[in-house]
PDB file of C-alpha atoms in Angstrom:
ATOM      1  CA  UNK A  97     116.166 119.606  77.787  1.00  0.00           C
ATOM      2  CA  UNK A  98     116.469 123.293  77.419  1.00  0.00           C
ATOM      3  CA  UNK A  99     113.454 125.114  79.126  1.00  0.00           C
ATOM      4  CA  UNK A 100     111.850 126.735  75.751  1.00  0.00           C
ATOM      5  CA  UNK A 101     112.233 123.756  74.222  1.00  0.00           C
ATOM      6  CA  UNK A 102     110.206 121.807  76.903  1.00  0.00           C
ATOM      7  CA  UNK A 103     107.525 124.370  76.786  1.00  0.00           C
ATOM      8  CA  UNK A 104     107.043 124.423  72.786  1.00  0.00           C
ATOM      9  CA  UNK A 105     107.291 120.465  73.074  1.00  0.00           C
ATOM     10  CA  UNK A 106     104.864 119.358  76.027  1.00  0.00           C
ATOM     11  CA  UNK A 107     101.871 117.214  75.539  1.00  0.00           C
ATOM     12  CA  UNK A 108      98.989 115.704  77.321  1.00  0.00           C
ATOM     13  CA  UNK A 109     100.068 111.642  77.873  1.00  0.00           C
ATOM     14  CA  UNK A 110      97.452 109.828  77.872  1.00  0.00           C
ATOM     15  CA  UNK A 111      98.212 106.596  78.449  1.00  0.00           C
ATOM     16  CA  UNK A 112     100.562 105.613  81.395  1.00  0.00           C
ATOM     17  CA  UNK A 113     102.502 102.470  82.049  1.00  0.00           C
ATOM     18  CA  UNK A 114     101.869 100.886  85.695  1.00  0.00           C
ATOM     19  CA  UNK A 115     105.349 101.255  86.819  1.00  0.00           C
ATOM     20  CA  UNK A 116     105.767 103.574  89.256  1.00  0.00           C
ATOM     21  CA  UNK A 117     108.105 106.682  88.375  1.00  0.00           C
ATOM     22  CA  UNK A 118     110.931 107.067  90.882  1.00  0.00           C
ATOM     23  CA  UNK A 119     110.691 109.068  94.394  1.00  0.00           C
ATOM     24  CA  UNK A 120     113.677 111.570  92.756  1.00  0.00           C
ATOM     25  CA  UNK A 121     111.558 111.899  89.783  1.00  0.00           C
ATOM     26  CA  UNK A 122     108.391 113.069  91.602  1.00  0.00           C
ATOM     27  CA  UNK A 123     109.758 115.071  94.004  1.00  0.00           C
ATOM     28  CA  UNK A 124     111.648 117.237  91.147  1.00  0.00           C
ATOM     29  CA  UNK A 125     108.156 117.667  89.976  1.00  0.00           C
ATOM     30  CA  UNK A 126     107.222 118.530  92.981  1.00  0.00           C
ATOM     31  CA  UNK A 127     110.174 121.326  93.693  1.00  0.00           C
ATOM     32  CA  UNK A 128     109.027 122.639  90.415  1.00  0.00           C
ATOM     33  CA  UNK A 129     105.496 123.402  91.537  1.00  0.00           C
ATOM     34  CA  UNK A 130     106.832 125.117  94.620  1.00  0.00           C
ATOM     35  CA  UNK A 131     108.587 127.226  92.303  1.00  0.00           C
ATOM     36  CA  UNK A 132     105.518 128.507  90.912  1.00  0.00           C
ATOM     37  CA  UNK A 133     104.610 131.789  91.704  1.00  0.00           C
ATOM     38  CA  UNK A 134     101.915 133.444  93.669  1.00  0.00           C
ATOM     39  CA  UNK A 135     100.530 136.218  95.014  1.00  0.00           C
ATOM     40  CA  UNK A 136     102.250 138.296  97.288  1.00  0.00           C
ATOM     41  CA  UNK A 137     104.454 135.131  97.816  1.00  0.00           C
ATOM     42  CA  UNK A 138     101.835 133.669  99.875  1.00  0.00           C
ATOM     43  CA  UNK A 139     101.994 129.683  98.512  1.00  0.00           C
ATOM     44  CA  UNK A 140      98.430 129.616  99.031  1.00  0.00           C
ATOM     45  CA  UNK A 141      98.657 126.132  97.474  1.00  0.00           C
ATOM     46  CA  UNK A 142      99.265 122.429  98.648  1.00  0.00           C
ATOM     47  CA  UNK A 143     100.734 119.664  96.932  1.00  0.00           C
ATOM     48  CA  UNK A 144      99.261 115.955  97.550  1.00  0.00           C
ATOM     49  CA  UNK A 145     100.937 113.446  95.938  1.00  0.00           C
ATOM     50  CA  UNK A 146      99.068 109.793  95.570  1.00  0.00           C
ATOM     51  CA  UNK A 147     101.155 107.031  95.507  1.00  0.00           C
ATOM     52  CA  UNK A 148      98.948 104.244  97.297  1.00  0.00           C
ATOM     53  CA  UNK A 149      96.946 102.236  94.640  1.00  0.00           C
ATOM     54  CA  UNK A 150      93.786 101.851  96.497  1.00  0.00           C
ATOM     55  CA  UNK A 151      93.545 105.717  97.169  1.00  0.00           C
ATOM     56  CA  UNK A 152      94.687 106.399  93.698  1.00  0.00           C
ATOM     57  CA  UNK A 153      91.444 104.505  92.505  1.00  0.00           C
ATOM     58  CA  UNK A 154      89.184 105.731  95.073  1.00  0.00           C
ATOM     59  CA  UNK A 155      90.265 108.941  93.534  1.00  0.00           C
ATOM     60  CA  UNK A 156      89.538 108.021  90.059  1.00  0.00           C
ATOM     61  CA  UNK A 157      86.464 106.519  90.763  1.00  0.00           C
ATOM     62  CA  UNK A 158      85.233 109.947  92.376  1.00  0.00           C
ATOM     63  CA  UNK A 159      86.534 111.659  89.489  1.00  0.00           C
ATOM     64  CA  UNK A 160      84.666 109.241  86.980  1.00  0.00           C
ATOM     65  CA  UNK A 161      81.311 110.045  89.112  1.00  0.00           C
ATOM     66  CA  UNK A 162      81.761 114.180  88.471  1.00  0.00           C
ATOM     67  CA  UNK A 163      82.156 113.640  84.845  1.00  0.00           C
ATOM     68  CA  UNK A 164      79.207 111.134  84.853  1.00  0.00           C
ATOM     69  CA  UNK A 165      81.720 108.517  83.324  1.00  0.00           C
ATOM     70  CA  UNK A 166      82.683 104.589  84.218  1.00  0.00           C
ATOM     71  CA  UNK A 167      86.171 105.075  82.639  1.00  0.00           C
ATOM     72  CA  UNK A 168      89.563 105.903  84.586  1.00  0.00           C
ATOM     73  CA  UNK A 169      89.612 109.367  83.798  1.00  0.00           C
ATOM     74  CA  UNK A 170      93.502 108.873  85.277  1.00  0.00           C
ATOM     75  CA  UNK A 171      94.338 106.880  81.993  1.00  0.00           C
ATOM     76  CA  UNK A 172      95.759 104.453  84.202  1.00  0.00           C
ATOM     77  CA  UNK A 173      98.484 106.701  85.474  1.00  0.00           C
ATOM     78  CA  UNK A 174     100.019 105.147  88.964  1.00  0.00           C
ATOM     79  CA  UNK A 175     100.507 108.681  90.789  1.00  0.00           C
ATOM     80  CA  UNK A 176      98.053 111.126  90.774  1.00  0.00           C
ATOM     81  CA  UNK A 177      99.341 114.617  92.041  1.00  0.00           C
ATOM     82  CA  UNK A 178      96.432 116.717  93.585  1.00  0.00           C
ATOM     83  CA  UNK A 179      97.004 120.591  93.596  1.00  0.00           C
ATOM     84  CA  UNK A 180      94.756 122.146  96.132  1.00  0.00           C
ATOM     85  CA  UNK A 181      94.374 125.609  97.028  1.00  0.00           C
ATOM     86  CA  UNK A 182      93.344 127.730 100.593  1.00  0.00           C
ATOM     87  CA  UNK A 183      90.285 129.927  99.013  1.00  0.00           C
ATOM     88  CA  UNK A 184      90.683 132.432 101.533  1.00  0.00           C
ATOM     89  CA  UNK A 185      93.673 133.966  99.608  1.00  0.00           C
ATOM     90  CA  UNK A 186      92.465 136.098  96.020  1.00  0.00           C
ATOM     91  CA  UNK A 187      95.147 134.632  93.666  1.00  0.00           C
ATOM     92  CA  UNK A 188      94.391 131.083  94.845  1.00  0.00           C
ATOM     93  CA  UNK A 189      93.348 129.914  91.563  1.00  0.00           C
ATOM     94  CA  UNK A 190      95.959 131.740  89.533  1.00  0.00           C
ATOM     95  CA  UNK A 191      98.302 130.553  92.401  1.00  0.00           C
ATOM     96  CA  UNK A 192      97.091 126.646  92.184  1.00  0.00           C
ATOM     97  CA  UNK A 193      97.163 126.865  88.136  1.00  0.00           C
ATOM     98  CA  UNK A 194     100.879 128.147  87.815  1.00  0.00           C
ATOM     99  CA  UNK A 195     101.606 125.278  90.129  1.00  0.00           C
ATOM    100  CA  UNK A 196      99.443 122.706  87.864  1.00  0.00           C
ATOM    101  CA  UNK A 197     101.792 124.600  84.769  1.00  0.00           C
ATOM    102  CA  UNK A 198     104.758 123.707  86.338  1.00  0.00           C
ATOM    103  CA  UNK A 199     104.497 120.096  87.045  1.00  0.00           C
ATOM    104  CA  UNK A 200     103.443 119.316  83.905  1.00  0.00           C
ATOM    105  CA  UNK A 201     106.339 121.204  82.069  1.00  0.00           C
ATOM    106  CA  UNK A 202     108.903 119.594  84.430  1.00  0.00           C
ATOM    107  CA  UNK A 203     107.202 115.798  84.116  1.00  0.00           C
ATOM    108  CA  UNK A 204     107.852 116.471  80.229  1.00  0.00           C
ATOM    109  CA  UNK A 205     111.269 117.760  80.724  1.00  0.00           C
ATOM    110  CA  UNK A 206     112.726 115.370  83.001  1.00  0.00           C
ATOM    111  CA  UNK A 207     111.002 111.986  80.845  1.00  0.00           C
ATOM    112  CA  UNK A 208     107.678 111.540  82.261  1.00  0.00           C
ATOM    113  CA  UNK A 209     103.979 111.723  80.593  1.00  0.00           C
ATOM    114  CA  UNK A 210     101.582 114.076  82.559  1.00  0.00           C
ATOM    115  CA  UNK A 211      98.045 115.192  81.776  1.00  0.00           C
ATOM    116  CA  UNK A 212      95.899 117.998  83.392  1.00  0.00           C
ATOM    117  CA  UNK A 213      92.715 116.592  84.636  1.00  0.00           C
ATOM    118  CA  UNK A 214      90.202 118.179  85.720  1.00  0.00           C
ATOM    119  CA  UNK A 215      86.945 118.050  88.555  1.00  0.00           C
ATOM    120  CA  UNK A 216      89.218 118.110  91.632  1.00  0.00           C
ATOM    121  CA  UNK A 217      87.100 120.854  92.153  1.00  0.00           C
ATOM    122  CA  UNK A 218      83.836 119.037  92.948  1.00  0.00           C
ATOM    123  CA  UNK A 219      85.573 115.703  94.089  1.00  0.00           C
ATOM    124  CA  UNK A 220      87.434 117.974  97.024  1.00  0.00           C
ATOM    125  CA  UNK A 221      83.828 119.423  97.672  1.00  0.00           C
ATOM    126  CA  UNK A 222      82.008 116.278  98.106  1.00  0.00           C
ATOM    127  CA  UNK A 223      81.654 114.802 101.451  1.00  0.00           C
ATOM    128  CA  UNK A 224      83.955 111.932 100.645  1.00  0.00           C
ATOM    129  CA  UNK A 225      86.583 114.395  99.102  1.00  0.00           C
ATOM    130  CA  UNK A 226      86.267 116.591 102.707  1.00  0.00           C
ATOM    131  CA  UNK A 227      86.980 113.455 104.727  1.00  0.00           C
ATOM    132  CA  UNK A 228      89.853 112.171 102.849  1.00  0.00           C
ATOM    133  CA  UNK A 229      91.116 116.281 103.524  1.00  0.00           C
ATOM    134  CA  UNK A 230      90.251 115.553 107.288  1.00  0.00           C
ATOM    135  CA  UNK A 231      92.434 112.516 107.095  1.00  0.00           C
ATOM    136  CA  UNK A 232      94.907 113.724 105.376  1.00  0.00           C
ATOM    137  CA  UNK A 233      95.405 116.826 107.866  1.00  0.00           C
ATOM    138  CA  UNK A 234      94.536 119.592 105.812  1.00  0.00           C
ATOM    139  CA  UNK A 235      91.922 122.004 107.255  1.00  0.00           C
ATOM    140  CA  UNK A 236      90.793 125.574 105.926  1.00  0.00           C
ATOM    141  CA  UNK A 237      88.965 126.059 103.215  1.00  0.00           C
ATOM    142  CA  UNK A 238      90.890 124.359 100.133  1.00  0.00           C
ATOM    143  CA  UNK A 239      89.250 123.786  96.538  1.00  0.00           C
ATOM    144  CA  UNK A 240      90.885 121.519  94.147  1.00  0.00           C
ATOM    145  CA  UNK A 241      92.366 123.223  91.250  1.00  0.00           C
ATOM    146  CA  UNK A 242      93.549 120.043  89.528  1.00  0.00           C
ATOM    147  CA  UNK A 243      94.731 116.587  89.234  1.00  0.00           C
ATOM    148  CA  UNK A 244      98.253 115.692  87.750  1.00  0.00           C
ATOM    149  CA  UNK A 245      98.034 112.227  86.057  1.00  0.00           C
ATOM    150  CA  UNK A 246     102.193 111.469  86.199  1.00  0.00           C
ATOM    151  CA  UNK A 247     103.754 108.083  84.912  1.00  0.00           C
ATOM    152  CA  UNK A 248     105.709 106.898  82.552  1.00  0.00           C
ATOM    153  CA  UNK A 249     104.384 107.321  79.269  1.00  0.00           C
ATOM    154  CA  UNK A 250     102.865 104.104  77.412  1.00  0.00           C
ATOM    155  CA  UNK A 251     101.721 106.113  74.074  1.00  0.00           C
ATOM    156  CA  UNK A 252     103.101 109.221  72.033  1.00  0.00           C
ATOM    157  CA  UNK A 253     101.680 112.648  72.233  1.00  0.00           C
ATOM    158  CA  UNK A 254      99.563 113.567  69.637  1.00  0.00           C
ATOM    159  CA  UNK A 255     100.593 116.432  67.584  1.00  0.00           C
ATOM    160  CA  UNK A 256      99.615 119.660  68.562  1.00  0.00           C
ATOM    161  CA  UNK A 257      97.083 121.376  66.470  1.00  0.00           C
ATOM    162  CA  UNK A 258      98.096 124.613  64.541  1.00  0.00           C
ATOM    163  CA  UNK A 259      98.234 127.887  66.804  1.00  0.00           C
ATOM    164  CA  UNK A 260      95.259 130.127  65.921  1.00  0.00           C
ATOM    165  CA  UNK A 261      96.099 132.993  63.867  1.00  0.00           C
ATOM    166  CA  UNK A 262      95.468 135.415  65.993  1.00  0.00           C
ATOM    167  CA  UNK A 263      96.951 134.184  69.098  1.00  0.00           C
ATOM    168  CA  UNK A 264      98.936 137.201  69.760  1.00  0.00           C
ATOM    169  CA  UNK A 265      97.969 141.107  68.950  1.00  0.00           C
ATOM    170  CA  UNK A 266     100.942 143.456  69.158  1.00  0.00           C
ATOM    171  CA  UNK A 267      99.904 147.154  69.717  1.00  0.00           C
ATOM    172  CA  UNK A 268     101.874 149.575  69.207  1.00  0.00           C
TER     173      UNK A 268
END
């Protein structure tokens, strides 16, 4: 897929099929994130991919309690790609969102369904979220920018609602 094309084509999946996507296919998502850039070069973010099933639902289920919800706000995706980013650095959010940007345009491009979802934020604040950070070996002071929901896709896009009118201002 040619790269403008993927951009003008991408769409929030959601709705995932329970097969798991392929270790080549994530980690060219993956590569694709750390080709994001960021300030000053710095990679202020980290990249935790979710495989394990249990974890994955742990992770929904602290999601869920954020948004004050029973639902899988995962929409049943099996990997679950957390971007999380070191605080200390002044482009970390910028830095963690171009990397959120990129995964999802290379998911679409490559065949895969992803959705943005949101409240890693206040799961990665919580004392559960800290511990699983402990556990995982990441220490400093990282705030969740985002969740990835990846998987094969199990329903179509919806169409994409008309651009705004005045999207863009030229000045001359």
């Amino acid at each position: 897929m040619q790269a403008l094309d993927a951009l003008y084509s991408r769409r929030s999946i959601k709705g995932f099929k329970p097969d798991m996507p392929s270790q080549d296919l994530i980690d060219q998502i993956t590569k694709a994130g750390m080709a994001a850039p960021t300030g000053m070069g710095m990679q202020s973010p980290l990249i935790v991919v979710v495989k394990n099933k249990s974890l994955r639902d742990e992770l929904s289920r602290l999601n869920a309690e954020v948004l004050g919800a029973d639902a899988d706000p995962f929409y049943g995706a099996p990997v679950i790609i957390i971007v999380l980013a070191d605080v200390s650095r002044n482009t970390y959010l910028y830095d963690g969102s171009l990397v959120m940007g990129n995964m999802l345009n290379a998911a679409h491009a490559i065949g895969l369904g992803a959705c943005w979802i949101h409240r890693a934020k206040e799961v990665f604040a919580s004392q559960r979220g800290k511990q699983l950070l402990k556990e995982w070996g990441i220490e400093g002071n990282y705030e969740g920018i985002g969740h990835v929901a990846l998987g094969i896709p199990a329903v179509e896009p919806k169409e994409a609602k008309a651009r705004k009118s005045d999207y863009v201002r030229v000045i001359e």
